[in-house]
Coordinates of N, CA and C in Angstrom, one line a residue:
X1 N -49.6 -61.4 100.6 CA -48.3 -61.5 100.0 C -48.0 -60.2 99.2
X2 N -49.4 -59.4 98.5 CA -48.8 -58.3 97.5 C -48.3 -57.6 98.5
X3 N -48.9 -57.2 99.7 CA -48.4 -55.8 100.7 C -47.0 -56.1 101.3
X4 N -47.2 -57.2 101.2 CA -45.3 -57.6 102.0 C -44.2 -57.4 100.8
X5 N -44.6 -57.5 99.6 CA -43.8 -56.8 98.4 C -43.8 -55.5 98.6
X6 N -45.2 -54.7 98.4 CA -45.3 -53.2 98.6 C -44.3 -52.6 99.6
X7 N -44.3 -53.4 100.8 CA -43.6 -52.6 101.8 C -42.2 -52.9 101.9
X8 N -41.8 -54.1 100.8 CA -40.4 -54.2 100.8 C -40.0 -53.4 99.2
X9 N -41.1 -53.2 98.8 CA -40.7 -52.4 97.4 C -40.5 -52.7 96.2
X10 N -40.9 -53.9 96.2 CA -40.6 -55.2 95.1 C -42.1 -54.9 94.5
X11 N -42.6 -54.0 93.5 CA -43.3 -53.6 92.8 C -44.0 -54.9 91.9
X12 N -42.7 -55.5 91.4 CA -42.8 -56.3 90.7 C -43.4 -57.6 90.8
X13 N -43.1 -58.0 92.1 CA -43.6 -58.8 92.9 C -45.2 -58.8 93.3
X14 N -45.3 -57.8 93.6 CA -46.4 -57.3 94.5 C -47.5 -57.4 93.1
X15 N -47.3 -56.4 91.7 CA -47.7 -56.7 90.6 C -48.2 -58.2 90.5
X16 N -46.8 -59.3 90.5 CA -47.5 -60.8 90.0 C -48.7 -61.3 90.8
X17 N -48.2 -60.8 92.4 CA -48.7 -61.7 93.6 C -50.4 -61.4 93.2
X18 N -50.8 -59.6 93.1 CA -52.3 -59.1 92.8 C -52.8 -60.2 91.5
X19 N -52.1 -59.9 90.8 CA -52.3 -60.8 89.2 C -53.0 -61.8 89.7
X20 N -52.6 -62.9 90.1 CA -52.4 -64.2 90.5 C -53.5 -64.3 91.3
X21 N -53.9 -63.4 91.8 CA -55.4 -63.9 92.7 C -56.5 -64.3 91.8
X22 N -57.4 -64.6 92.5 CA -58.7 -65.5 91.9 C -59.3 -64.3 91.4
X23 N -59.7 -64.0 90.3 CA -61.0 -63.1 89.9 C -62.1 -63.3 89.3
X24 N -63.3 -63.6 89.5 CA -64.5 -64.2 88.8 C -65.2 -63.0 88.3
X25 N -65.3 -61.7 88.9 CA -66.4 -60.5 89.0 C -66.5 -59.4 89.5
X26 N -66.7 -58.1 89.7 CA -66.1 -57.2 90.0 C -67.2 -57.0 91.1
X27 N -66.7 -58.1 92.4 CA -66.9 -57.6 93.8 C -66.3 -56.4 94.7
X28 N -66.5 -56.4 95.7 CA -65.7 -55.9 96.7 C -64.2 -56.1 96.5
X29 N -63.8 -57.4 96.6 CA -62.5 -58.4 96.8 C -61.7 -57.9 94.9
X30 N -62.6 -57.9 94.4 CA -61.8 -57.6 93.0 C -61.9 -56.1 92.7
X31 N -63.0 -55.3 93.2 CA -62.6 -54.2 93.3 C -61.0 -53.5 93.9
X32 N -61.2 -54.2 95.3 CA -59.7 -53.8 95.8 C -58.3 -54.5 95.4
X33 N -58.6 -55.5 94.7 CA -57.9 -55.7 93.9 C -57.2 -54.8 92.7
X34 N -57.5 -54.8 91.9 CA -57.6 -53.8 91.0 C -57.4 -52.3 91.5
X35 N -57.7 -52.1 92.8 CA -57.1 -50.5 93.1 C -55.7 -50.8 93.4
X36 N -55.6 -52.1 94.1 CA -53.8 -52.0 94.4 C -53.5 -52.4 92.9
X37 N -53.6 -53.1 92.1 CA -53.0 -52.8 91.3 C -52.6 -51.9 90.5
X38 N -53.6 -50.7 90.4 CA -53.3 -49.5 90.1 C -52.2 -48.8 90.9
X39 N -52.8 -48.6 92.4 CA -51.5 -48.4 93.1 C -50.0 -48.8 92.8
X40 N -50.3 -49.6 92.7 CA -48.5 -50.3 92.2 C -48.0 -49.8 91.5
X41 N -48.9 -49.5 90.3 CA -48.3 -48.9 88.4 C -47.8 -47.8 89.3
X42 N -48.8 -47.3 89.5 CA -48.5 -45.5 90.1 C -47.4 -45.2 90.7
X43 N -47.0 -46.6 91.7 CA -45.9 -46.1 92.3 C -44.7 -46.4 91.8
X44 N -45.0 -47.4 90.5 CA -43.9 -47.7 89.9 C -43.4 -46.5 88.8
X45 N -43.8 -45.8 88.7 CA -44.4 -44.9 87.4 C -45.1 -44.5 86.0
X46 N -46.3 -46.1 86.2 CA -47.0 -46.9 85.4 C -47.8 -45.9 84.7
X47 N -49.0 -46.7 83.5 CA -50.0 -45.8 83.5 C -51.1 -46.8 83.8
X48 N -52.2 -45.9 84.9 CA -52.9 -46.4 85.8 C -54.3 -47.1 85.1
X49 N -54.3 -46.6 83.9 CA -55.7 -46.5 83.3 C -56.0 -48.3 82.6
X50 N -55.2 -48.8 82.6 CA -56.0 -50.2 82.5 C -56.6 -50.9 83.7
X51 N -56.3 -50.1 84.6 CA -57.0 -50.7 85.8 C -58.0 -49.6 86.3
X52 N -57.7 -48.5 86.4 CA -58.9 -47.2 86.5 C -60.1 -47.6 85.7
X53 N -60.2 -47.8 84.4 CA -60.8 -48.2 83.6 C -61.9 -49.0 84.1
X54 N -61.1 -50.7 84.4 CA -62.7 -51.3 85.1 C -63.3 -51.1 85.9
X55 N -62.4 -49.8 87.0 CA -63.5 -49.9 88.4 C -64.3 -48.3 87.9
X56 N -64.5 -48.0 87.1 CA -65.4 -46.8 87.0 C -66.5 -47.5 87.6
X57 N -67.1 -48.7 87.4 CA -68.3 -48.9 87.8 C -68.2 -48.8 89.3
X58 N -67.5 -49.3 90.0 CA -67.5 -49.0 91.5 C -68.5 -48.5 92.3
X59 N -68.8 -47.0 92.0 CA -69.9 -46.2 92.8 C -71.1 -47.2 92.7
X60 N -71.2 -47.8 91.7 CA -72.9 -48.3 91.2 C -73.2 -49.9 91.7
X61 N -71.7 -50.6 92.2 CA -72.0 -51.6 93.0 C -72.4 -51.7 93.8
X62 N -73.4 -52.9 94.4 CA -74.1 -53.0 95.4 C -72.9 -54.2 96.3
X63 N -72.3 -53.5 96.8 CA -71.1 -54.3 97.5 C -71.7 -55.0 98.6
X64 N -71.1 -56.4 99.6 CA -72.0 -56.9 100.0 C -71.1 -56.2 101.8
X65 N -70.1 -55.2 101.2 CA -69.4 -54.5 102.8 C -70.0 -52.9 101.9
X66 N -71.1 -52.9 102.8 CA -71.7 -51.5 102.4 C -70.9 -50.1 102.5
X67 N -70.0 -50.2 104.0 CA -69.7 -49.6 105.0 C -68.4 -49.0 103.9
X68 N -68.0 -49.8 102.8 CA -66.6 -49.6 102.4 C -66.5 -48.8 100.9
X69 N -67.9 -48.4 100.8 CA -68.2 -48.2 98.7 C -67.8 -46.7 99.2
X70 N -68.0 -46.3 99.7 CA -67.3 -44.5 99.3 C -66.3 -44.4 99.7
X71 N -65.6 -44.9 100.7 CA -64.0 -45.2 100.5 C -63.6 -46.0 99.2
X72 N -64.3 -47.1 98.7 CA -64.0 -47.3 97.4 C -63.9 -46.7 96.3
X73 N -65.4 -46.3 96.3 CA -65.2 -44.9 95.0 C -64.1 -43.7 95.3
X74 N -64.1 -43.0 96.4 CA -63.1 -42.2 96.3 C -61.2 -42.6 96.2
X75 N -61.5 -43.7 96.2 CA -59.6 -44.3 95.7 C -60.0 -44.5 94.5
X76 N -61.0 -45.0 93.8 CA -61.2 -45.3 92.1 C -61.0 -43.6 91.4
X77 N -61.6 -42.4 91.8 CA -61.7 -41.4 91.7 C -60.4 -41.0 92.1
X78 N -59.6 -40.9 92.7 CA -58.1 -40.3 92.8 C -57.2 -41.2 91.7
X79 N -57.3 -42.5 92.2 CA -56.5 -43.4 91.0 C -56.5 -42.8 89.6
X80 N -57.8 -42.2 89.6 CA -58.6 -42.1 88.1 C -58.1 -40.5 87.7
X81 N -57.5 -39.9 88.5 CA -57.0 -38.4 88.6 C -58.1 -37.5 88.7
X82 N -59.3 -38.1 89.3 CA -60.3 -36.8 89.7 C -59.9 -37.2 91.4
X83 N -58.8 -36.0 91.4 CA -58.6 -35.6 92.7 C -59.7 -35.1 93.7
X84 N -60.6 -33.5 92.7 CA -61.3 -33.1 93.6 C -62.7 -33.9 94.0
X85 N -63.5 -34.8 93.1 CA -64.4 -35.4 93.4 C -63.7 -36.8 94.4
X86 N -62.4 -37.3 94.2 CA -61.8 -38.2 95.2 C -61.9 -38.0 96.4
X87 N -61.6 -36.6 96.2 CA -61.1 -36.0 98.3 C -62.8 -36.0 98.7
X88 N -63.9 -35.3 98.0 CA -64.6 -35.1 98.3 C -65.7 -36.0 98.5
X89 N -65.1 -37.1 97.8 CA -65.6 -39.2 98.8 C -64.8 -39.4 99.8
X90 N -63.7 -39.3 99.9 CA -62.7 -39.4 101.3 C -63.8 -38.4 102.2
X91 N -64.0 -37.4 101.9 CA -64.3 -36.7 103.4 C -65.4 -37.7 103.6
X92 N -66.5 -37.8 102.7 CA -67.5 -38.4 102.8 C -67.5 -39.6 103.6
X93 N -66.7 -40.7 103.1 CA -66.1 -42.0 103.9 C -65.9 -42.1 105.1
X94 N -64.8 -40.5 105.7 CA -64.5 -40.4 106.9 C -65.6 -40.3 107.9
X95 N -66.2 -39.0 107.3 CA -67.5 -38.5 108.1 C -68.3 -40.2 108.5
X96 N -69.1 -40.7 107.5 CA -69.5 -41.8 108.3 C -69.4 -42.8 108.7
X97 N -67.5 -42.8 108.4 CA -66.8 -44.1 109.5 C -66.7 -43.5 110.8
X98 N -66.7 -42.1 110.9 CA -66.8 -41.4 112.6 C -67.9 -41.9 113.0
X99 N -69.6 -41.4 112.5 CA -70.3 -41.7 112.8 C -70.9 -43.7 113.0
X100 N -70.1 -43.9 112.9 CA -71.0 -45.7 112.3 C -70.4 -46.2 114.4
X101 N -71.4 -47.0 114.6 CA -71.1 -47.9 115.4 C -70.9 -49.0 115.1
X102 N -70.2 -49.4 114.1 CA -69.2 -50.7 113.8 C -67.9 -50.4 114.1
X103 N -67.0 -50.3 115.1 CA -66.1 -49.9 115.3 C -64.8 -51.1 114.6
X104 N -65.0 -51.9 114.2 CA -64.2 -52.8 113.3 C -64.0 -51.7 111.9
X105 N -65.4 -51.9 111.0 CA -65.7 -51.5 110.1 C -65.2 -50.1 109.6
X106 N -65.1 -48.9 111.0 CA -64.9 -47.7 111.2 C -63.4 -47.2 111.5
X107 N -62.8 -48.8 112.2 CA -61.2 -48.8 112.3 C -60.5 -48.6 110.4
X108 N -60.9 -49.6 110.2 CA -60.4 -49.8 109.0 C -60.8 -48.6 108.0
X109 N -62.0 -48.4 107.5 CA -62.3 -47.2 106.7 C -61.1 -45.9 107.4
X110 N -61.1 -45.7 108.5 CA -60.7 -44.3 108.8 C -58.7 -44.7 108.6
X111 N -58.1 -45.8 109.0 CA -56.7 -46.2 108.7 C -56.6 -46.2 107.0
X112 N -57.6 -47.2 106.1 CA -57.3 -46.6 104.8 C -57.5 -45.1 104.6
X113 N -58.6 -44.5 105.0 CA -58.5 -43.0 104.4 C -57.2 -42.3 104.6
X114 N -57.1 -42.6 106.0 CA -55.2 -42.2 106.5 C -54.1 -42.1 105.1
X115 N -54.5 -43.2 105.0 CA -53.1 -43.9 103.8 C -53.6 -43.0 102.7
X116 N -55.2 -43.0 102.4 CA -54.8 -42.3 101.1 C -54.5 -41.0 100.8
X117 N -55.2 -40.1 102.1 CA -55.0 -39.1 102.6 C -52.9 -38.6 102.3
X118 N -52.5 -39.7 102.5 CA -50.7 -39.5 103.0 C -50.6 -39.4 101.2
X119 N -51.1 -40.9 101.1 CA -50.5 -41.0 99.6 C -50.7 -39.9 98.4
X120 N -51.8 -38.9 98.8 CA -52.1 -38.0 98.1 C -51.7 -36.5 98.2
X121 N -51.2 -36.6 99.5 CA -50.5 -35.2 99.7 C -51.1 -34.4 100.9
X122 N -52.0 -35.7 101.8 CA -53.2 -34.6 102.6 C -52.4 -34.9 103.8
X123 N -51.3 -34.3 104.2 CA -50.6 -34.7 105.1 C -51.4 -34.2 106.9
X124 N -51.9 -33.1 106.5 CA -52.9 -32.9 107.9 C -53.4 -33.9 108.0
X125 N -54.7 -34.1 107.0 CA -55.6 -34.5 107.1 C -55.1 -36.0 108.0
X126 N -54.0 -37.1 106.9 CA -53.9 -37.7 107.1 C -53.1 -37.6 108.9
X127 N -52.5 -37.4 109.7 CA -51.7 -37.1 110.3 C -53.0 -37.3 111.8
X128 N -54.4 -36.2 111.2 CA -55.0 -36.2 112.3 C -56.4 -37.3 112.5
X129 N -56.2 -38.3 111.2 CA -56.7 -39.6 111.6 C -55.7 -40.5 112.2
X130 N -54.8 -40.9 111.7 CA -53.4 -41.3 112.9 C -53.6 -41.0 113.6
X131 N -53.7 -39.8 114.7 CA -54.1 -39.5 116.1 C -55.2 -39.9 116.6
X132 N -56.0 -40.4 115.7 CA -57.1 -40.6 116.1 C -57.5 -41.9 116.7
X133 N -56.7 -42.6 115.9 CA -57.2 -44.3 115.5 C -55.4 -45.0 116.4
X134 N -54.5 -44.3 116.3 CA -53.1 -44.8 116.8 C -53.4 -45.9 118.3
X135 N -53.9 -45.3 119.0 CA -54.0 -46.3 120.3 C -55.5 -46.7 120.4
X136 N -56.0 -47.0 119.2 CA -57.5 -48.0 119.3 C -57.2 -49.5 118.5
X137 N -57.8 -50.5 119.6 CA -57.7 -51.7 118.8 C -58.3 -52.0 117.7
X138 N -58.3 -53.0 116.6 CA -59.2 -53.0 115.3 C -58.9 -53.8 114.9
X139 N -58.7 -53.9 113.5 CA -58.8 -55.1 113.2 C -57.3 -56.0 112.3
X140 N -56.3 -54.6 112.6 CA -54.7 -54.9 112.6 C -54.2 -54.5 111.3
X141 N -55.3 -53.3 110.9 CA -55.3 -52.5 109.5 C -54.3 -51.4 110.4
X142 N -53.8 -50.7 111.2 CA -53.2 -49.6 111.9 C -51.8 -50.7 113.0
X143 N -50.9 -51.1 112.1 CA -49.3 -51.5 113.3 C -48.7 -51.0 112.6
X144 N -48.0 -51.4 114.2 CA -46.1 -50.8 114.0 C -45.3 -50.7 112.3
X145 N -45.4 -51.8 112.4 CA -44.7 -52.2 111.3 C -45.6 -51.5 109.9
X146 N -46.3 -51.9 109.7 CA -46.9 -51.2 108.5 C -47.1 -49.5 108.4
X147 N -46.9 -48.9 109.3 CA -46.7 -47.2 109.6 C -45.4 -46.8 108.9
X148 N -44.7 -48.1 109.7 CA -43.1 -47.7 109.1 C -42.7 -48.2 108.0
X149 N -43.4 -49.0 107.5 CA -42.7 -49.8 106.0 C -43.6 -49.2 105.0
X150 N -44.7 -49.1 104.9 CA -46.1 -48.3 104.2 C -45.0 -47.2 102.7
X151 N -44.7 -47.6 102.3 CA -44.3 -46.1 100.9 C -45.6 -45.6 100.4
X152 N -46.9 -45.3 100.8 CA -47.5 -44.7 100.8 C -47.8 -43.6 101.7
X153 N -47.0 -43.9 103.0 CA -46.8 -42.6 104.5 C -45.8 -42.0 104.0
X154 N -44.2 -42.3 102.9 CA -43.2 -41.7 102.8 C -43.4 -40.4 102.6
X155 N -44.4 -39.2 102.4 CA -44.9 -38.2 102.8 C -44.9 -37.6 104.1
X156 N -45.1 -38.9 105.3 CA -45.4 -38.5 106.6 C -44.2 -38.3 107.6
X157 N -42.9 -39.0 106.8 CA -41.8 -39.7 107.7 C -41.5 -38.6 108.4
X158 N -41.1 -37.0 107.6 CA -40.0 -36.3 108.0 C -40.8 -35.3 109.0
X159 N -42.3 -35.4 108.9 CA -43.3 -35.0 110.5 C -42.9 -35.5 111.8
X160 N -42.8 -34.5 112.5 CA -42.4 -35.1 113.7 C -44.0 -35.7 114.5
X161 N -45.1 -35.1 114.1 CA -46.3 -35.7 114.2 C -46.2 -37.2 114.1
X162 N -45.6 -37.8 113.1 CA -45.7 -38.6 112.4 C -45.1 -39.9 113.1
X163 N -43.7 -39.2 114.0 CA -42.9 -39.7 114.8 C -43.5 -40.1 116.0
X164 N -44.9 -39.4 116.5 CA -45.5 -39.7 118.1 C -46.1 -40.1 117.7
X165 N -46.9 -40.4 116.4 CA -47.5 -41.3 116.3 C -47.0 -43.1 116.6
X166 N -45.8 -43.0 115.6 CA -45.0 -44.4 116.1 C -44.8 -44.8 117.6
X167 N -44.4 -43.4 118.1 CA -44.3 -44.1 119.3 C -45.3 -44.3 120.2
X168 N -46.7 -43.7 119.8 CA -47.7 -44.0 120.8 C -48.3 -45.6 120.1
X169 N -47.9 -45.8 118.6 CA -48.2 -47.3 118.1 C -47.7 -48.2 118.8
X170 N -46.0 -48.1 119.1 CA -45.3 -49.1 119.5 C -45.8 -48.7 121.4
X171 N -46.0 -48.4 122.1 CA -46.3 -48.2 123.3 C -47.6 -49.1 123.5
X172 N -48.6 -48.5 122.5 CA -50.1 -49.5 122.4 C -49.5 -51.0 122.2
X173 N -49.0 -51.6 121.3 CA -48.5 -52.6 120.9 C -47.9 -53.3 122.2
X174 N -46.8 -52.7 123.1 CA -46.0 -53.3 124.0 C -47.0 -53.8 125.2
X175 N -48.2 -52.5 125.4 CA -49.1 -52.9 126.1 C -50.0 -54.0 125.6
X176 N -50.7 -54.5 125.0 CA -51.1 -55.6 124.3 C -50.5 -56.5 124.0
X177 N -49.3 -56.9 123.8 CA -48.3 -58.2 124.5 C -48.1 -58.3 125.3
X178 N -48.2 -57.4 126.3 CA -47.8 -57.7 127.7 C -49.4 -58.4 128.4
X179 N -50.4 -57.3 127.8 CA -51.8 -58.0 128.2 C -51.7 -58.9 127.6
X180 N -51.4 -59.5 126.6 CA -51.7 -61.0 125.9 C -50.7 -62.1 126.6
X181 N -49.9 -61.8 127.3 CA -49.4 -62.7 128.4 C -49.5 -62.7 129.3
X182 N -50.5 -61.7 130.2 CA -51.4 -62.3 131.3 C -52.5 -62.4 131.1
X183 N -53.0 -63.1 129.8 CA -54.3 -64.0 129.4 C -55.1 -62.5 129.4
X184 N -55.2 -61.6 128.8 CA -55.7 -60.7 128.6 C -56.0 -60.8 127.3
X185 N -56.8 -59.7 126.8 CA -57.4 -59.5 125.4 C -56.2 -58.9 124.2
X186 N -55.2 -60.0 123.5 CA -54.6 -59.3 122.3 C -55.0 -58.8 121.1
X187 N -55.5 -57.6 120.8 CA -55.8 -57.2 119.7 C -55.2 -55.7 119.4
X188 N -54.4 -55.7 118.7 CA -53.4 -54.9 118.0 C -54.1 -54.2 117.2

Protein backbone atom coordinates (compact mmCIF):
# COMPACT_ATOMS: atom_id res chain seq x y z
CA UNK A 1 0.00 0.00 0.00
CA UNK A 2 2.90 2.57 0.98
CA UNK A 3 4.53 2.23 -2.74
CA UNK A 4 1.14 2.74 -4.42
CA UNK A 5 1.05 6.17 -2.47
CA UNK A 6 4.75 6.80 -3.31
CA UNK A 7 4.05 6.34 -6.87
CA UNK A 8 0.89 8.34 -6.75
CA UNK A 9 2.69 10.95 -4.61
CA UNK A 10 0.52 10.94 -1.66
CA UNK A 11 3.60 11.24 0.79
CA UNK A 12 1.26 11.43 3.31
CA UNK A 13 -0.40 8.46 2.78
CA UNK A 14 2.45 6.40 2.11
CA UNK A 15 4.00 8.00 5.64
CA UNK A 16 0.65 6.49 7.60
CA UNK A 17 0.49 3.25 5.51
CA UNK A 18 4.77 2.54 6.69
CA UNK A 19 3.56 3.70 10.25
CA UNK A 20 0.85 1.28 10.56
CA UNK A 21 2.82 -1.82 9.89
CA UNK A 22 3.58 -4.34 12.55
CA UNK A 23 7.08 -3.59 14.23
CA UNK A 24 8.36 -5.86 17.02
CA UNK A 25 12.42 -5.44 16.27
CA UNK A 26 14.78 -4.21 14.03
CA UNK A 27 14.76 -7.15 11.40
CA UNK A 28 15.18 -7.15 7.82
CA UNK A 29 11.28 -6.26 7.40
CA UNK A 30 11.70 -3.30 9.89
CA UNK A 31 14.85 -2.34 8.64
CA UNK A 32 13.27 -1.64 5.25
CA UNK A 33 10.72 -0.20 6.83
CA UNK A 34 12.24 2.58 8.34
CA UNK A 35 14.40 3.23 5.18
CA UNK A 36 11.18 4.04 3.26
CA UNK A 37 10.18 5.96 5.77
CA UNK A 38 13.11 7.97 5.65
CA UNK A 39 12.65 7.95 1.98
CA UNK A 40 9.46 9.62 2.20
CA UNK A 41 10.55 12.55 4.67
CA UNK A 42 13.31 13.10 2.11
CA UNK A 43 11.15 13.34 -0.57
CA UNK A 44 8.80 15.32 1.15
CA UNK A 45 11.41 17.69 2.34
CA UNK A 46 11.52 16.10 5.89
CA UNK A 47 14.36 15.73 8.20
CA UNK A 48 15.55 12.12 7.76
CA UNK A 49 17.27 11.64 11.08
CA UNK A 50 14.64 10.14 13.30
CA UNK A 51 14.65 7.33 11.14
CA UNK A 52 18.53 7.39 10.05
CA UNK A 53 19.02 7.27 13.63
CA UNK A 54 17.71 3.66 14.38
CA UNK A 55 19.06 1.89 11.40
CA UNK A 56 22.80 2.84 12.19
CA UNK A 57 22.82 -0.49 13.61
CA UNK A 58 22.10 -2.11 10.25
CA UNK A 59 25.62 -3.10 9.10
CA UNK A 60 25.93 -5.28 12.49
CA UNK A 61 22.62 -7.23 11.85
CA UNK A 62 22.67 -10.72 11.32
CA UNK A 63 19.70 -10.52 8.88
CA UNK A 64 18.08 -13.76 8.16
CA UNK A 65 18.26 -12.46 3.82
CA UNK A 66 22.03 -12.27 4.00
CA UNK A 67 22.19 -11.49 0.31
CA UNK A 68 20.43 -7.95 1.10
CA UNK A 69 22.74 -6.31 4.29
CA UNK A 70 25.03 -4.23 2.06
CA UNK A 71 22.46 -3.06 -0.10
CA UNK A 72 20.89 -2.35 3.24
CA UNK A 73 23.68 -0.60 4.86
CA UNK A 74 24.48 1.35 1.84
CA UNK A 75 20.74 3.03 1.66
CA UNK A 76 21.09 3.54 5.69
CA UNK A 77 24.46 5.30 4.77
CA UNK A 78 23.11 7.63 1.90
CA UNK A 79 19.75 8.27 3.90
CA UNK A 80 22.30 9.03 6.63
CA UNK A 81 24.14 11.63 4.14
CA UNK A 82 27.37 9.55 4.02
CA UNK A 83 27.13 9.54 0.35
CA UNK A 84 30.71 8.50 -0.19
CA UNK A 85 30.74 5.37 2.16
CA UNK A 86 26.94 4.77 0.68
CA UNK A 87 28.02 4.52 -2.97
CA UNK A 88 30.83 2.60 -1.95
CA UNK A 89 28.23 -0.34 -0.28
CA UNK A 90 26.13 0.15 -3.55
CA UNK A 91 29.19 -0.84 -5.60
CA UNK A 92 29.84 -3.47 -3.13
CA UNK A 93 26.02 -4.89 -3.21
CA UNK A 94 26.11 -4.75 -6.99
CA UNK A 95 29.45 -6.50 -7.45
CA UNK A 96 27.97 -9.53 -5.54
CA UNK A 97 24.48 -9.50 -6.75
CA UNK A 98 26.40 -9.94 -10.35
CA UNK A 99 28.36 -12.60 -8.91
CA UNK A 100 25.61 -14.67 -6.67
CA UNK A 101 23.77 -17.56 -8.32
CA UNK A 102 20.46 -16.64 -6.72
CA UNK A 103 19.12 -15.10 -9.58
CA UNK A 104 15.76 -14.05 -7.64
CA UNK A 105 17.93 -12.66 -4.90
CA UNK A 106 20.35 -10.88 -7.53
CA UNK A 107 17.16 -9.60 -9.62
CA UNK A 108 16.12 -7.64 -6.87
CA UNK A 109 19.47 -6.38 -5.13
CA UNK A 110 20.63 -5.07 -8.71
CA UNK A 111 16.72 -3.29 -9.48
CA UNK A 112 16.95 -1.72 -5.91
CA UNK A 113 20.56 -0.54 -6.40
CA UNK A 114 19.10 0.91 -9.85
CA UNK A 115 16.58 2.98 -7.89
CA UNK A 116 19.03 4.11 -5.56
CA UNK A 117 21.60 4.71 -7.99
CA UNK A 118 18.70 7.18 -9.90
CA UNK A 119 17.60 8.49 -6.66
CA UNK A 120 20.93 9.73 -5.88
CA UNK A 121 22.10 11.19 -8.95
CA UNK A 122 24.09 8.09 -10.42
CA UNK A 123 22.23 8.37 -13.53
CA UNK A 124 24.90 6.08 -15.51
CA UNK A 125 25.33 3.96 -13.13
CA UNK A 126 21.78 3.58 -12.61
CA UNK A 127 20.79 3.53 -16.40
CA UNK A 128 23.34 0.58 -17.01
CA UNK A 129 21.70 -1.74 -14.38
CA UNK A 130 18.36 -1.09 -16.23
CA UNK A 131 19.98 -2.53 -19.20
CA UNK A 132 20.96 -5.10 -17.59
CA UNK A 133 18.14 -6.51 -15.65
CA UNK A 134 15.15 -4.74 -18.26
CA UNK A 135 14.35 -8.08 -20.16
CA UNK A 136 15.14 -10.70 -17.15
CA UNK A 137 12.38 -12.28 -15.25
CA UNK A 138 12.49 -11.87 -11.27
CA UNK A 139 10.67 -11.43 -8.93
CA UNK A 140 8.43 -8.31 -10.20
CA UNK A 141 10.78 -5.80 -8.32
CA UNK A 142 11.66 -4.37 -12.30
CA UNK A 143 7.71 -3.40 -14.35
CA UNK A 144 6.31 -1.30 -16.55
CA UNK A 145 4.48 0.40 -14.41
CA UNK A 146 6.73 1.01 -11.55
CA UNK A 147 9.70 2.47 -14.06
CA UNK A 148 7.19 4.90 -14.93
CA UNK A 149 5.48 5.95 -11.84
CA UNK A 150 8.82 5.34 -9.43
CA UNK A 151 9.69 9.48 -8.37
CA UNK A 152 12.73 8.17 -7.47
CA UNK A 153 13.68 7.49 -11.60
CA UNK A 154 12.32 11.28 -12.01
CA UNK A 155 16.12 11.84 -12.73
CA UNK A 156 16.01 9.17 -15.43
CA UNK A 157 12.84 10.41 -17.42
CA UNK A 158 14.36 13.04 -19.71
CA UNK A 159 17.29 10.08 -20.88
CA UNK A 160 16.45 8.84 -23.92
CA UNK A 161 18.37 5.63 -22.43
CA UNK A 162 15.75 5.64 -20.13
CA UNK A 163 13.08 5.65 -22.83
CA UNK A 164 14.49 1.97 -24.46
CA UNK A 165 14.49 0.93 -21.47
CA UNK A 166 10.56 1.28 -21.20
CA UNK A 167 10.17 0.06 -24.20
CA UNK A 168 12.25 -3.05 -24.06
CA UNK A 169 10.09 -3.45 -20.39
CA UNK A 170 6.79 -3.15 -22.09
CA UNK A 171 7.96 -5.53 -25.08
CA UNK A 172 9.26 -8.20 -22.27
CA UNK A 173 5.99 -7.71 -20.50
CA UNK A 174 3.66 -8.16 -23.84
CA UNK A 175 5.79 -11.21 -24.40
CA UNK A 176 4.97 -12.78 -21.11
CA UNK A 177 1.20 -12.24 -21.44
CA UNK A 178 1.12 -13.54 -24.51
CA UNK A 179 3.25 -16.68 -23.02
CA UNK A 180 0.99 -16.73 -20.04
CA UNK A 181 -1.93 -17.38 -22.46
CA UNK A 182 -0.50 -20.17 -24.14
CA UNK A 183 -0.06 -21.91 -20.75
CA UNK A 184 3.45 -20.81 -20.73
CA UNK A 185 5.67 -19.58 -17.82
CA UNK A 186 4.31 -15.81 -16.54
CA UNK A 187 6.82 -14.18 -14.72
CA UNK A 188 7.28 -10.53 -15.23
Amino acid sequence: MAWLAIYDRDYEAATDALTKMPSDELDFLEALRLQNLAMVEQLKGGDVRPYTDSLQVVGDISFSFREFTPLLAARTLLLSGQQEDGLARLREAVTQARASTDQRASHTTLSMAAGMYAYYGRQDEALEIFEEIVDRPGDGSVNLAGLQLDPGLDGLRADPRFDAILQRRAAFEAQAAIDAEADGPWVP
